[in-house]
Each structure stands twice: as structure tokens, then as C-alpha cells.
Short mmCIF file of N, CA and C in Angstrom, two decimals:
data_model
loop_
_atom_site.label_atom_id
_atom_site.label_comp_id
_atom_site.label_asym_id
_atom_site.label_seq_id
_atom_site.Cartn_x
_atom_site.Cartn_y
_atom_site.Cartn_z
N MET A 1 3.49 270.49 -100.63
CA MET A 1 4.97 270.47 -100.41
C MET A 1 5.38 271.83 -99.62
N ASN A 2 6.19 271.14 -98.51
CA ASN A 2 6.75 272.36 -97.73
C ASN A 2 8.15 272.74 -98.13
N ILE A 3 8.56 273.80 -97.82
CA ILE A 3 9.86 274.18 -97.93
C ILE A 3 10.41 274.70 -96.76
N LEU A 4 11.35 274.18 -95.84
CA LEU A 4 11.92 274.71 -94.72
C LEU A 4 13.20 275.03 -94.99
N PHE A 5 13.65 276.58 -94.84
CA PHE A 5 15.00 276.96 -94.93
C PHE A 5 15.36 277.44 -93.60
N ILE A 6 16.58 276.84 -93.05
CA ILE A 6 17.23 277.28 -91.80
C ILE A 6 18.31 278.30 -92.17
N MET A 7 18.21 279.52 -91.62
CA MET A 7 19.42 280.49 -91.85
C MET A 7 19.79 280.93 -90.45
N CYS A 8 21.14 280.43 -90.02
CA CYS A 8 21.33 280.99 -88.72
C CYS A 8 22.43 282.19 -88.67
N ASP A 9 22.41 282.82 -87.72
CA ASP A 9 23.71 283.88 -87.48
C ASP A 9 24.90 283.22 -86.78
N GLN A 10 26.00 283.10 -87.32
CA GLN A 10 27.15 282.74 -87.00
C GLN A 10 27.02 281.23 -86.54
N LEU A 11 26.71 280.33 -87.74
CA LEU A 11 26.82 279.04 -87.73
C LEU A 11 27.29 278.38 -88.72
N ARG A 12 28.71 277.86 -88.63
CA ARG A 12 29.58 277.42 -89.63
C ARG A 12 29.17 276.18 -89.84
N ALA A 13 29.22 275.70 -91.36
CA ALA A 13 28.98 274.17 -91.59
C ALA A 13 30.06 273.28 -91.06
N ASP A 14 31.41 273.56 -90.85
CA ASP A 14 32.22 273.01 -90.31
C ASP A 14 32.01 272.56 -88.79
N TYR A 15 31.21 273.25 -88.31
CA TYR A 15 30.57 272.86 -86.85
C TYR A 15 29.46 271.81 -86.93
N LEU A 16 29.21 271.21 -87.64
CA LEU A 16 27.96 270.57 -87.75
C LEU A 16 28.39 269.10 -88.17
N SER A 17 27.95 268.14 -87.50
CA SER A 17 28.49 266.72 -87.72
C SER A 17 27.68 266.28 -89.06
N CYS A 18 26.81 266.75 -89.62
CA CYS A 18 26.43 266.40 -90.77
C CYS A 18 27.25 266.78 -92.07
N PHE A 19 28.23 267.82 -91.54
CA PHE A 19 29.24 268.23 -92.44
C PHE A 19 30.66 267.65 -92.24
N GLY A 20 30.69 266.73 -91.23
CA GLY A 20 31.87 266.06 -90.71
C GLY A 20 32.68 266.62 -89.45
N HIS A 21 32.11 267.21 -88.55
CA HIS A 21 32.86 267.66 -87.52
C HIS A 21 32.96 266.12 -86.52
N PRO A 22 34.40 266.09 -86.31
CA PRO A 22 34.63 264.86 -85.54
C PRO A 22 34.17 264.71 -84.29
N TYR A 23 33.77 266.04 -83.48
CA TYR A 23 33.14 266.09 -82.31
C TYR A 23 31.80 266.52 -81.70
N LEU A 24 31.39 267.42 -82.35
CA LEU A 24 30.31 268.13 -82.04
C LEU A 24 29.10 267.18 -82.53
N ASN A 25 28.12 267.03 -82.06
CA ASN A 25 27.06 266.27 -82.67
C ASN A 25 25.66 267.28 -82.46
N THR A 26 25.11 267.27 -83.95
CA THR A 26 24.03 267.94 -84.23
C THR A 26 22.99 267.04 -84.71
N PRO A 27 22.34 266.32 -83.88
CA PRO A 27 21.34 265.22 -84.49
C PRO A 27 20.31 265.72 -84.99
N HIS A 28 19.58 266.72 -84.68
CA HIS A 28 18.48 267.38 -85.06
C HIS A 28 18.68 268.04 -86.66
N ILE A 29 19.73 268.73 -86.52
CA ILE A 29 19.98 269.32 -88.05
C ILE A 29 20.42 268.49 -88.80
N ASP A 30 21.20 267.25 -88.38
CA ASP A 30 21.60 266.32 -89.17
C ASP A 30 20.46 265.40 -89.85
N ALA A 31 19.49 265.21 -89.00
CA ALA A 31 18.47 264.35 -89.46
C ALA A 31 17.39 265.25 -90.62
N LEU A 32 17.42 266.60 -90.44
CA LEU A 32 16.89 267.61 -91.41
C LEU A 32 17.67 267.25 -92.76
N ALA A 33 19.17 267.48 -92.58
CA ALA A 33 19.99 267.32 -93.58
C ALA A 33 19.82 266.19 -94.53
N GLY A 34 19.60 265.20 -93.59
CA GLY A 34 19.31 263.79 -94.25
C GLY A 34 18.18 263.59 -95.08
N ARG A 35 17.02 264.20 -94.96
CA ARG A 35 16.00 264.25 -95.95
C ARG A 35 15.85 265.14 -96.81
N GLY A 36 16.63 266.30 -96.79
CA GLY A 36 16.44 267.47 -97.31
C GLY A 36 17.77 267.77 -98.45
N VAL A 37 17.79 269.21 -98.70
CA VAL A 37 19.05 269.46 -99.32
C VAL A 37 19.84 270.11 -98.53
N ARG A 38 21.29 270.06 -98.65
CA ARG A 38 22.35 270.78 -98.22
C ARG A 38 23.05 271.40 -99.19
N PHE A 39 23.30 272.73 -98.73
CA PHE A 39 23.96 273.58 -99.83
C PHE A 39 25.52 273.85 -99.22
N SER A 40 26.47 272.78 -99.95
CA SER A 40 27.62 272.62 -99.46
C SER A 40 28.57 273.57 -100.22
N ASN A 41 28.00 274.51 -101.25
CA ASN A 41 29.14 275.37 -101.77
C ASN A 41 28.39 276.85 -101.74
N ALA A 42 27.93 277.27 -100.88
CA ALA A 42 26.98 278.72 -100.51
C ALA A 42 28.01 279.34 -99.68
N PHE A 43 27.97 280.77 -100.22
CA PHE A 43 28.83 281.57 -99.47
C PHE A 43 28.18 282.86 -99.00
N CYS A 44 28.32 283.51 -97.95
CA CYS A 44 27.80 284.47 -97.33
C CYS A 44 28.43 285.73 -98.09
N GLN A 45 27.34 286.81 -98.53
CA GLN A 45 27.57 287.50 -99.20
C GLN A 45 27.93 288.98 -98.65
N ALA A 46 27.86 289.11 -97.32
CA ALA A 46 28.29 290.15 -96.55
C ALA A 46 28.46 289.63 -95.20
N PRO A 47 29.04 290.86 -94.09
CA PRO A 47 29.33 290.31 -92.75
C PRO A 47 28.08 290.51 -92.14
N LEU A 48 27.47 291.23 -92.42
CA LEU A 48 26.26 291.88 -91.65
C LEU A 48 25.08 291.05 -92.04
N CYS A 49 23.96 290.92 -90.89
CA CYS A 49 22.87 289.97 -91.11
C CYS A 49 21.98 290.35 -92.26
N GLY A 50 21.53 291.59 -92.28
CA GLY A 50 20.50 292.16 -93.06
C GLY A 50 21.11 292.17 -94.36
N PRO A 51 22.28 292.80 -94.82
CA PRO A 51 22.66 292.59 -96.43
C PRO A 51 22.95 291.16 -96.90
N SER A 52 23.38 290.35 -95.76
CA SER A 52 23.33 288.92 -96.15
C SER A 52 22.37 288.14 -96.70
N ARG A 53 21.35 288.48 -95.70
CA ARG A 53 19.90 287.98 -95.98
C ARG A 53 19.16 288.47 -97.03
N ALA A 54 19.57 289.83 -97.43
CA ALA A 54 18.71 290.15 -98.60
C ALA A 54 19.22 289.68 -99.98
N SER A 55 20.51 289.18 -99.67
CA SER A 55 21.20 288.67 -100.95
C SER A 55 20.75 287.27 -101.13
N PHE A 56 20.38 286.69 -100.02
CA PHE A 56 19.90 285.17 -100.24
C PHE A 56 18.33 285.41 -100.66
N TYR A 57 17.75 286.38 -100.23
CA TYR A 57 16.21 286.40 -100.71
C TYR A 57 16.08 286.97 -101.86
N THR A 58 17.20 287.87 -102.38
CA THR A 58 17.00 288.17 -103.78
C THR A 58 17.73 287.51 -104.94
N GLY A 59 18.94 286.61 -104.20
CA GLY A 59 19.59 286.08 -105.27
C GLY A 59 20.75 287.05 -106.00
N ARG A 60 20.81 288.04 -105.41
CA ARG A 60 21.89 289.08 -105.82
C ARG A 60 23.07 289.72 -104.82
N TYR A 61 23.97 290.18 -105.43
CA TYR A 61 24.84 290.78 -104.72
C TYR A 61 24.54 292.14 -103.98
N VAL A 62 25.13 292.30 -102.89
CA VAL A 62 24.93 293.37 -102.00
C VAL A 62 24.87 294.69 -102.78
N ALA A 63 25.86 295.11 -103.52
CA ALA A 63 25.93 296.18 -104.24
C ALA A 63 24.64 296.38 -105.25
N SER A 64 24.20 295.32 -106.09
CA SER A 64 22.95 295.39 -106.75
C SER A 64 21.48 295.55 -105.86
N HIS A 65 21.42 294.67 -104.67
CA HIS A 65 19.97 294.95 -104.08
C HIS A 65 20.09 296.53 -103.13
N GLY A 66 21.54 296.91 -102.98
CA GLY A 66 21.43 298.29 -102.04
C GLY A 66 21.20 298.15 -100.73
N VAL A 67 21.03 296.82 -100.13
CA VAL A 67 21.01 296.86 -98.39
C VAL A 67 22.30 296.65 -97.83
N MET A 68 22.74 297.77 -97.38
CA MET A 68 24.33 298.02 -96.96
C MET A 68 24.32 297.87 -95.58
N SER A 69 23.22 297.79 -94.72
CA SER A 69 23.25 297.87 -93.39
C SER A 69 22.00 297.10 -92.68
N ASN A 70 22.09 296.70 -91.67
CA ASN A 70 20.82 295.77 -90.91
C ASN A 70 19.75 297.01 -90.87
N GLU A 71 19.77 298.41 -91.07
CA GLU A 71 18.63 299.06 -90.99
C GLU A 71 18.06 299.64 -92.47
N ASP A 72 18.72 299.12 -93.48
CA ASP A 72 18.43 299.28 -94.84
C ASP A 72 17.10 298.49 -95.40
N PRO A 73 16.02 299.06 -95.85
CA PRO A 73 15.17 298.27 -96.44
C PRO A 73 15.29 297.90 -97.72
N LEU A 74 14.64 296.88 -98.28
CA LEU A 74 14.68 296.51 -99.55
C LEU A 74 14.09 297.42 -100.41
N LYS A 75 14.72 297.85 -101.55
CA LYS A 75 13.87 298.91 -102.73
C LYS A 75 12.43 298.15 -102.80
N LEU A 76 11.40 298.98 -102.94
CA LEU A 76 9.89 298.45 -103.11
C LEU A 76 9.90 297.78 -104.38
N GLY A 77 10.56 297.85 -105.34
CA GLY A 77 10.23 296.80 -106.62
C GLY A 77 11.08 295.52 -106.60
N GLU A 78 12.04 295.46 -105.49
CA GLU A 78 12.94 294.13 -105.37
C GLU A 78 11.81 292.85 -104.97
N LEU A 79 11.86 291.89 -105.71
CA LEU A 79 11.28 290.81 -105.56
C LEU A 79 12.23 289.77 -104.99
N THR A 80 11.60 289.13 -104.04
CA THR A 80 12.40 288.00 -103.08
C THR A 80 11.84 286.65 -103.48
N LEU A 81 12.65 285.66 -102.48
CA LEU A 81 12.14 284.28 -102.70
C LEU A 81 10.88 284.13 -102.31
N GLY A 82 10.37 285.07 -100.89
CA GLY A 82 8.96 285.16 -100.48
C GLY A 82 7.92 285.44 -101.58
N ASP A 83 8.37 286.53 -102.42
CA ASP A 83 7.42 287.07 -103.49
C ASP A 83 7.23 285.70 -104.54
N TYR A 84 8.20 285.14 -104.90
CA TYR A 84 8.20 284.23 -105.81
C TYR A 84 7.40 282.90 -105.53
N LEU A 85 7.57 282.54 -104.42
CA LEU A 85 6.96 281.44 -103.61
C LEU A 85 5.34 281.75 -103.45
N SER A 86 5.13 283.11 -103.11
CA SER A 86 3.72 283.19 -102.84
C SER A 86 2.95 283.31 -104.46
N ASP A 87 3.69 283.98 -105.51
CA ASP A 87 3.09 283.71 -106.78
C ASP A 87 2.87 282.69 -107.07
N ALA A 88 3.63 281.63 -106.74
CA ALA A 88 3.55 280.11 -107.11
C ALA A 88 2.46 279.43 -106.21
N GLY A 89 1.69 280.00 -105.33
CA GLY A 89 0.50 279.48 -104.58
C GLY A 89 0.86 278.91 -103.28
N MET A 90 2.35 279.26 -102.91
CA MET A 90 2.53 278.89 -101.72
C MET A 90 2.29 280.17 -100.54
N GLU A 91 2.16 279.54 -99.29
CA GLU A 91 2.25 280.44 -98.45
C GLU A 91 3.70 280.72 -97.76
N ALA A 92 4.04 282.02 -97.97
CA ALA A 92 5.47 282.11 -97.60
C ALA A 92 5.71 282.84 -96.33
N VAL A 93 6.03 282.24 -95.28
CA VAL A 93 5.96 282.95 -93.98
C VAL A 93 7.35 282.87 -93.37
N VAL A 94 7.89 283.92 -92.40
CA VAL A 94 9.03 283.92 -91.69
C VAL A 94 8.89 283.87 -90.48
N VAL A 95 9.76 282.70 -89.72
CA VAL A 95 9.65 282.79 -88.28
C VAL A 95 10.96 283.07 -87.87
N GLY A 96 11.20 283.91 -86.81
CA GLY A 96 12.38 284.33 -86.21
C GLY A 96 13.02 285.77 -86.86
N LYS A 97 13.89 285.97 -87.27
CA LYS A 97 14.55 287.04 -87.54
C LYS A 97 14.63 287.23 -88.97
N SER A 98 13.99 288.21 -89.37
CA SER A 98 14.20 288.34 -91.23
C SER A 98 15.03 289.68 -91.51
N GLU A 99 15.19 290.49 -90.56
CA GLU A 99 16.17 291.69 -90.72
C GLU A 99 15.22 292.40 -91.84
N GLY A 100 13.91 292.46 -92.05
CA GLY A 100 13.46 293.27 -92.79
C GLY A 100 13.08 294.63 -92.53
N HIS A 101 12.89 295.61 -93.07
CA HIS A 101 12.79 296.85 -92.44
C HIS A 101 11.63 297.72 -93.43
N PHE A 102 10.91 298.38 -92.56
CA PHE A 102 9.82 299.06 -93.47
C PHE A 102 9.97 300.16 -94.19
N ASN A 103 9.54 300.04 -95.56
CA ASN A 103 9.85 301.30 -96.48
C ASN A 103 8.64 302.48 -96.44
N ALA A 104 8.65 303.02 -95.10
CA ALA A 104 7.69 304.03 -95.18
C ALA A 104 7.54 305.17 -96.33
N GLN A 105 8.39 305.57 -96.97
CA GLN A 105 8.38 306.54 -97.79
C GLN A 105 8.01 306.10 -99.20
N ALA A 106 8.35 304.87 -99.50
CA ALA A 106 8.05 304.03 -100.68
C ALA A 106 6.47 303.59 -100.50
N THR A 107 6.19 303.06 -99.51
CA THR A 107 4.61 302.34 -99.41
C THR A 107 3.64 303.63 -99.50
N SER A 108 4.18 304.66 -98.84
CA SER A 108 3.28 305.89 -98.96
C SER A 108 3.25 306.48 -100.38
N ARG A 109 4.05 306.34 -101.11
CA ARG A 109 4.03 306.90 -102.21
C ARG A 109 3.38 305.95 -103.42
N PHE A 110 3.36 304.66 -103.01
CA PHE A 110 2.48 303.62 -103.85
C PHE A 110 1.33 303.23 -103.28
N ASN A 111 0.76 304.03 -102.01
CA ASN A 111 -0.65 303.80 -101.65
C ASN A 111 -0.74 302.55 -101.33
N VAL A 112 0.53 301.74 -100.61
CA VAL A 112 0.29 300.70 -99.72
C VAL A 112 -0.50 300.78 -98.66
N PRO A 113 -1.79 300.15 -98.34
CA PRO A 113 -2.58 300.12 -97.11
C PRO A 113 -1.85 299.96 -95.75
N PRO A 114 -1.80 300.73 -95.04
CA PRO A 114 -1.12 300.12 -93.57
C PRO A 114 -1.81 299.06 -93.07
N GLY A 115 -1.18 298.09 -92.60
CA GLY A 115 -1.63 297.11 -91.86
C GLY A 115 -1.86 295.87 -92.77
N SER A 116 -1.90 296.08 -94.31
CA SER A 116 -2.23 295.07 -95.12
C SER A 116 -1.31 293.90 -95.17
N ALA A 117 -1.73 292.80 -96.00
CA ALA A 117 -0.66 291.87 -96.01
C ALA A 117 0.35 291.91 -97.10
N GLN A 118 0.10 293.15 -97.87
CA GLN A 118 1.09 293.71 -98.71
C GLN A 118 2.03 294.54 -98.12
N GLU A 119 1.70 295.19 -96.81
CA GLU A 119 2.66 296.19 -96.06
C GLU A 119 3.36 294.86 -95.38
N GLN A 120 2.91 294.27 -94.73
CA GLN A 120 3.55 293.05 -94.06
C GLN A 120 4.80 292.33 -94.88
N ARG A 121 4.24 291.99 -96.21
CA ARG A 121 5.39 291.41 -96.99
C ARG A 121 6.59 292.46 -97.36
N LEU A 122 6.17 293.48 -97.52
CA LEU A 122 7.20 294.63 -97.73
C LEU A 122 8.19 294.93 -96.54
N SER A 123 7.60 294.54 -95.34
CA SER A 123 8.21 294.98 -94.38
C SER A 123 9.11 293.77 -93.72
N ASN A 124 8.88 292.52 -94.39
CA ASN A 124 9.70 291.25 -94.11
C ASN A 124 10.20 290.41 -95.16
N ASN A 125 10.70 291.27 -96.19
CA ASN A 125 11.42 290.77 -97.25
C ASN A 125 10.71 289.70 -98.07
N GLY A 126 9.44 290.10 -98.16
CA GLY A 126 8.68 289.27 -98.98
C GLY A 126 7.73 288.11 -98.39
N PHE A 127 8.02 287.96 -97.18
CA PHE A 127 7.26 287.13 -96.35
C PHE A 127 6.16 287.33 -95.17
N LEU A 128 5.22 286.70 -95.33
CA LEU A 128 4.34 287.16 -94.10
C LEU A 128 4.96 286.77 -92.84
N PRO A 129 4.88 287.66 -91.67
CA PRO A 129 5.28 287.22 -90.37
C PRO A 129 4.52 286.34 -89.82
N TYR A 130 5.15 285.07 -89.45
CA TYR A 130 4.40 284.47 -88.60
C TYR A 130 4.69 284.48 -86.92
N GLU A 131 6.03 284.55 -86.90
CA GLU A 131 6.26 284.62 -85.22
C GLU A 131 7.88 285.57 -85.40
N LEU A 132 7.84 286.51 -85.24
CA LEU A 132 9.10 287.25 -85.29
C LEU A 132 9.88 287.16 -84.20
N PHE A 133 11.15 287.08 -84.03
CA PHE A 133 12.05 287.26 -83.17
C PHE A 133 13.38 287.73 -83.38
N ALA A 134 13.71 288.70 -82.52
CA ALA A 134 14.96 289.47 -82.93
C ALA A 134 16.21 289.37 -81.99
N GLY A 135 15.83 288.49 -81.11
CA GLY A 135 16.73 288.01 -80.12
C GLY A 135 16.72 288.64 -78.74
N LEU A 136 15.40 289.43 -78.74
CA LEU A 136 15.11 290.13 -77.26
C LEU A 136 13.68 289.35 -77.04
N TYR A 137 13.65 288.68 -75.67
CA TYR A 137 12.21 288.31 -75.31
C TYR A 137 11.92 289.15 -74.01
N PRO A 138 10.50 289.70 -74.11
CA PRO A 138 9.95 290.45 -73.08
C PRO A 138 9.98 289.64 -71.63
N ASP A 139 9.60 288.38 -71.95
CA ASP A 139 9.58 287.65 -70.79
C ASP A 139 10.67 286.33 -71.11
N PRO A 140 11.93 286.65 -70.59
CA PRO A 140 12.88 285.53 -71.28
C PRO A 140 12.67 284.28 -70.65
N ILE A 141 12.91 283.25 -71.82
CA ILE A 141 13.28 281.90 -71.49
C ILE A 141 14.53 281.76 -70.93
N LEU A 142 15.44 282.18 -71.11
CA LEU A 142 16.64 282.01 -70.50
C LEU A 142 17.11 283.28 -69.74
N PRO A 143 17.87 283.38 -68.50
CA PRO A 143 18.23 284.75 -67.99
C PRO A 143 18.64 285.45 -69.17
N ALA A 144 18.61 286.69 -68.81
CA ALA A 144 18.71 288.02 -69.89
C ALA A 144 20.41 288.06 -69.89
N ASP A 145 20.78 288.06 -68.78
CA ASP A 145 22.20 287.89 -68.97
C ASP A 145 22.89 286.36 -68.04
N LEU A 146 23.75 285.80 -69.08
CA LEU A 146 24.32 284.45 -68.55
C LEU A 146 25.44 284.73 -67.84
N GLY A 147 25.92 285.78 -67.39
CA GLY A 147 27.04 286.04 -66.64
C GLY A 147 28.18 286.68 -67.30
N TYR A 148 28.02 286.97 -69.02
CA TYR A 148 28.86 287.29 -69.82
C TYR A 148 29.27 288.72 -69.57
N SER A 149 28.13 289.74 -69.55
CA SER A 149 28.28 291.04 -69.23
C SER A 149 29.05 291.01 -67.93
N ASP A 150 28.84 290.41 -66.91
CA ASP A 150 29.49 290.52 -65.68
C ASP A 150 30.96 290.38 -65.86
N TYR A 151 31.08 289.23 -66.60
CA TYR A 151 32.56 289.05 -66.78
C TYR A 151 33.28 290.04 -67.35
N LEU A 152 32.39 290.78 -68.37
CA LEU A 152 33.26 292.06 -69.07
C LEU A 152 33.21 293.13 -68.31
N ARG A 153 32.09 293.26 -67.47
CA ARG A 153 32.20 294.47 -66.59
C ARG A 153 33.60 294.19 -65.57
N SER A 154 33.84 293.32 -64.88
CA SER A 154 34.67 292.86 -64.15
C SER A 154 36.32 293.05 -64.56
N HIS A 155 36.12 293.27 -66.19
CA HIS A 155 37.46 293.51 -66.62
C HIS A 155 37.39 294.86 -67.35
N GLY A 156 36.64 295.63 -66.82
CA GLY A 156 36.80 296.97 -67.22
C GLY A 156 35.91 297.82 -68.25
N PHE A 157 35.03 296.64 -68.57
CA PHE A 157 34.15 297.00 -69.92
C PHE A 157 32.94 297.38 -69.38
N GLY A 158 32.34 298.69 -69.02
CA GLY A 158 30.85 299.02 -68.26
C GLY A 158 30.07 299.17 -69.28
N GLY A 159 28.82 299.52 -68.69
CA GLY A 159 27.63 299.67 -69.49
C GLY A 159 26.44 298.64 -69.28
N ASP A 160 25.33 299.10 -69.84
CA ASP A 160 24.16 297.97 -69.61
C ASP A 160 24.36 297.12 -70.33
N ASN A 161 24.97 297.15 -71.71
CA ASN A 161 25.60 296.16 -72.54
C ASN A 161 26.86 296.41 -73.09
N PRO A 162 27.56 295.81 -72.22
CA PRO A 162 29.32 295.94 -72.55
C PRO A 162 29.58 295.36 -74.01
N TRP A 163 28.90 294.36 -74.34
CA TRP A 163 29.37 293.62 -75.46
C TRP A 163 28.79 294.73 -76.70
N GLU A 164 27.83 295.29 -76.85
CA GLU A 164 27.31 295.98 -77.72
C GLU A 164 28.30 297.44 -77.49
N THR A 165 28.59 297.71 -76.48
CA THR A 165 29.06 299.21 -76.34
C THR A 165 30.73 299.09 -76.48
N TRP A 166 31.40 297.97 -76.19
CA TRP A 166 32.61 298.14 -76.41
C TRP A 166 32.95 297.10 -77.71
N ALA A 167 32.53 295.64 -77.84
CA ALA A 167 33.06 294.84 -78.82
C ALA A 167 32.69 295.08 -80.24
N ASN A 168 31.59 295.52 -80.22
CA ASN A 168 30.70 295.88 -81.35
C ASN A 168 30.82 297.20 -82.01
N SER A 169 31.57 298.23 -81.22
CA SER A 169 31.41 299.60 -81.35
C SER A 169 32.91 300.03 -81.66
N ALA A 170 33.10 301.33 -82.12
CA ALA A 170 34.25 301.75 -82.59
C ALA A 170 34.50 303.44 -82.04
N ILE A 171 35.37 304.01 -82.38
CA ILE A 171 35.62 305.44 -81.88
C ILE A 171 35.78 306.03 -83.17
N ASP A 172 35.17 307.08 -84.00
CA ASP A 172 35.49 307.59 -85.06
C ASP A 172 36.35 308.73 -84.75
N ASN A 173 36.61 309.37 -86.14
CA ASN A 173 37.70 310.59 -86.20
C ASN A 173 37.34 311.54 -85.22
N ASP A 174 35.93 311.67 -85.01
CA ASP A 174 35.40 313.02 -84.01
C ASP A 174 35.31 312.54 -82.52
N GLY A 175 35.80 311.29 -82.39
CA GLY A 175 35.81 310.82 -80.98
C GLY A 175 34.39 310.06 -80.40
N LYS A 176 33.33 309.98 -81.40
CA LYS A 176 31.90 309.50 -81.44
C LYS A 176 32.19 308.13 -81.55
N ILE A 177 31.31 307.32 -80.23
CA ILE A 177 31.04 305.72 -80.41
C ILE A 177 30.28 305.62 -81.60
N VAL A 178 30.50 304.75 -82.51
CA VAL A 178 29.82 304.38 -83.65
C VAL A 178 29.53 302.91 -83.76
N SER A 179 28.57 302.65 -84.24
CA SER A 179 28.21 300.75 -84.60
C SER A 179 29.28 300.39 -85.39
N GLY A 180 29.74 299.43 -84.89
CA GLY A 180 30.70 298.51 -85.79
C GLY A 180 30.13 297.74 -86.81
N TRP A 181 28.68 297.65 -86.79
CA TRP A 181 27.98 296.76 -87.75
C TRP A 181 27.80 297.50 -88.97
N GLN A 182 28.06 299.07 -89.14
CA GLN A 182 27.62 299.45 -90.26
C GLN A 182 29.09 299.59 -91.15
N MET A 183 28.94 299.44 -92.32
CA MET A 183 30.01 299.13 -93.17
C MET A 183 30.91 300.56 -93.32
N ARG A 184 30.40 301.51 -93.17
CA ARG A 184 31.15 302.81 -93.00
C ARG A 184 32.21 302.90 -91.87
N ASN A 185 31.97 302.33 -90.91
CA ASN A 185 32.68 302.03 -89.88
C ASN A 185 33.74 300.86 -89.83
N ALA A 186 33.66 299.97 -90.79
CA ALA A 186 34.34 298.62 -90.70
C ALA A 186 35.60 298.83 -90.77
N ALA A 187 36.40 299.74 -91.29
CA ALA A 187 37.91 300.04 -91.14
C ALA A 187 38.21 300.44 -89.83
N LEU A 188 37.26 301.04 -88.92
CA LEU A 188 37.54 301.32 -87.63
C LEU A 188 37.84 300.13 -86.53
N ALA A 189 38.77 300.37 -85.49
CA ALA A 189 39.21 299.12 -84.64
C ALA A 189 38.09 299.18 -83.60
N ALA A 190 37.51 297.86 -83.12
CA ALA A 190 36.64 297.76 -81.96
C ALA A 190 37.01 298.54 -81.11
N ARG A 191 36.64 298.92 -79.99
CA ARG A 191 37.05 299.52 -78.42
C ARG A 191 37.71 298.53 -77.83
N VAL A 192 37.67 297.42 -77.71
CA VAL A 192 38.47 296.49 -76.69
C VAL A 192 39.86 296.50 -77.14
#
């Protein structure tokens, strides 16, 4: 048996033709959905990727599993879908972005061997990494900048990555630029 679960950042169900969008055609996703299970009543548990993925992997709310930002690791004893599938004799792997982060302090305390499969699973939310991709190619398939950064720069938003520097950042009470992805900064307005 094979289980393929597709989890996308920023893909709304109402933008898929298998969920009834009248103009957008998504034939490959539609074909998979036609042969599989569609979750038509599933809801995102957090606005950030990491906490949201951790909720799916664990089946728990963010306040319960403790992953509050994209940099937070799951607690060492937190079991995930990958752990349960592995215990059932399946090879549970992740392709793409898992938002898993290494918990060096906990693995050291419990003498988890560096480089071991156990360490790899702990670093990737219970899955073995098959091919990880966090959105950055060293040798890009597409141009690194499709013109959007130039557009932002031409409108006064400078920097190497104006999207990150301006739209995904805020200024805190001390005048410091902070990440808009972190919950503690969620009440601050974006710099744009």
C-alpha cells in the first residue's frame, strides 16, 4: 500500500477544479483526487507553515504540541504520523519541505547517535528525508528572480529580497526590523 499526502503552502481548495472552481483547471491534482481521498472539511491550525504542519503530523493543536514558529522543533517524545506509519512497517519519507528542526539539546541528552536514522526522523517530524527542498535551489530550474523583486525595488522597496525585508517584516517598538512570520510579531503591521 502507498500513501501519498500532498500538503502545499498557500493552496486553497476553492482554487482546484476538483473542488469546483469554474475556471482554473488542475487536471493532475484532479486525477489524484479522483483515485484517492479528499479532505473537504480540514482546516489549517496556524498561519505559519511549521506549526500548521506539526498539527497535521501530530493531530494536535498548536498550543498542545508547542511548535509556535517555523524554527521550533517538536518535543522529543512527540509522536507523529511518520512515527506511526514506521511502527506499522511502512517506510515513511518526506519529499519537499517538512519544516522539521533538529532538537540538538534533546537528542544529546537521550544519546541519539549523530547521523542515525533516528536522528533523521527526529529532524524531519518522524519521516526519513528522501529529497528535501525548502524553496531554494543552488542551481535553479527557474530564474532566481522572475521580476517581482525588480518590480518592488522600482516602487521603493529595496534590498536583496524586498519581499522578505518589507512585506514579511515589521518594525517593533524599539525600531528593530523583525520577522512577520513569528507569532510574537503578529500584531505588528507589515512595513509596506
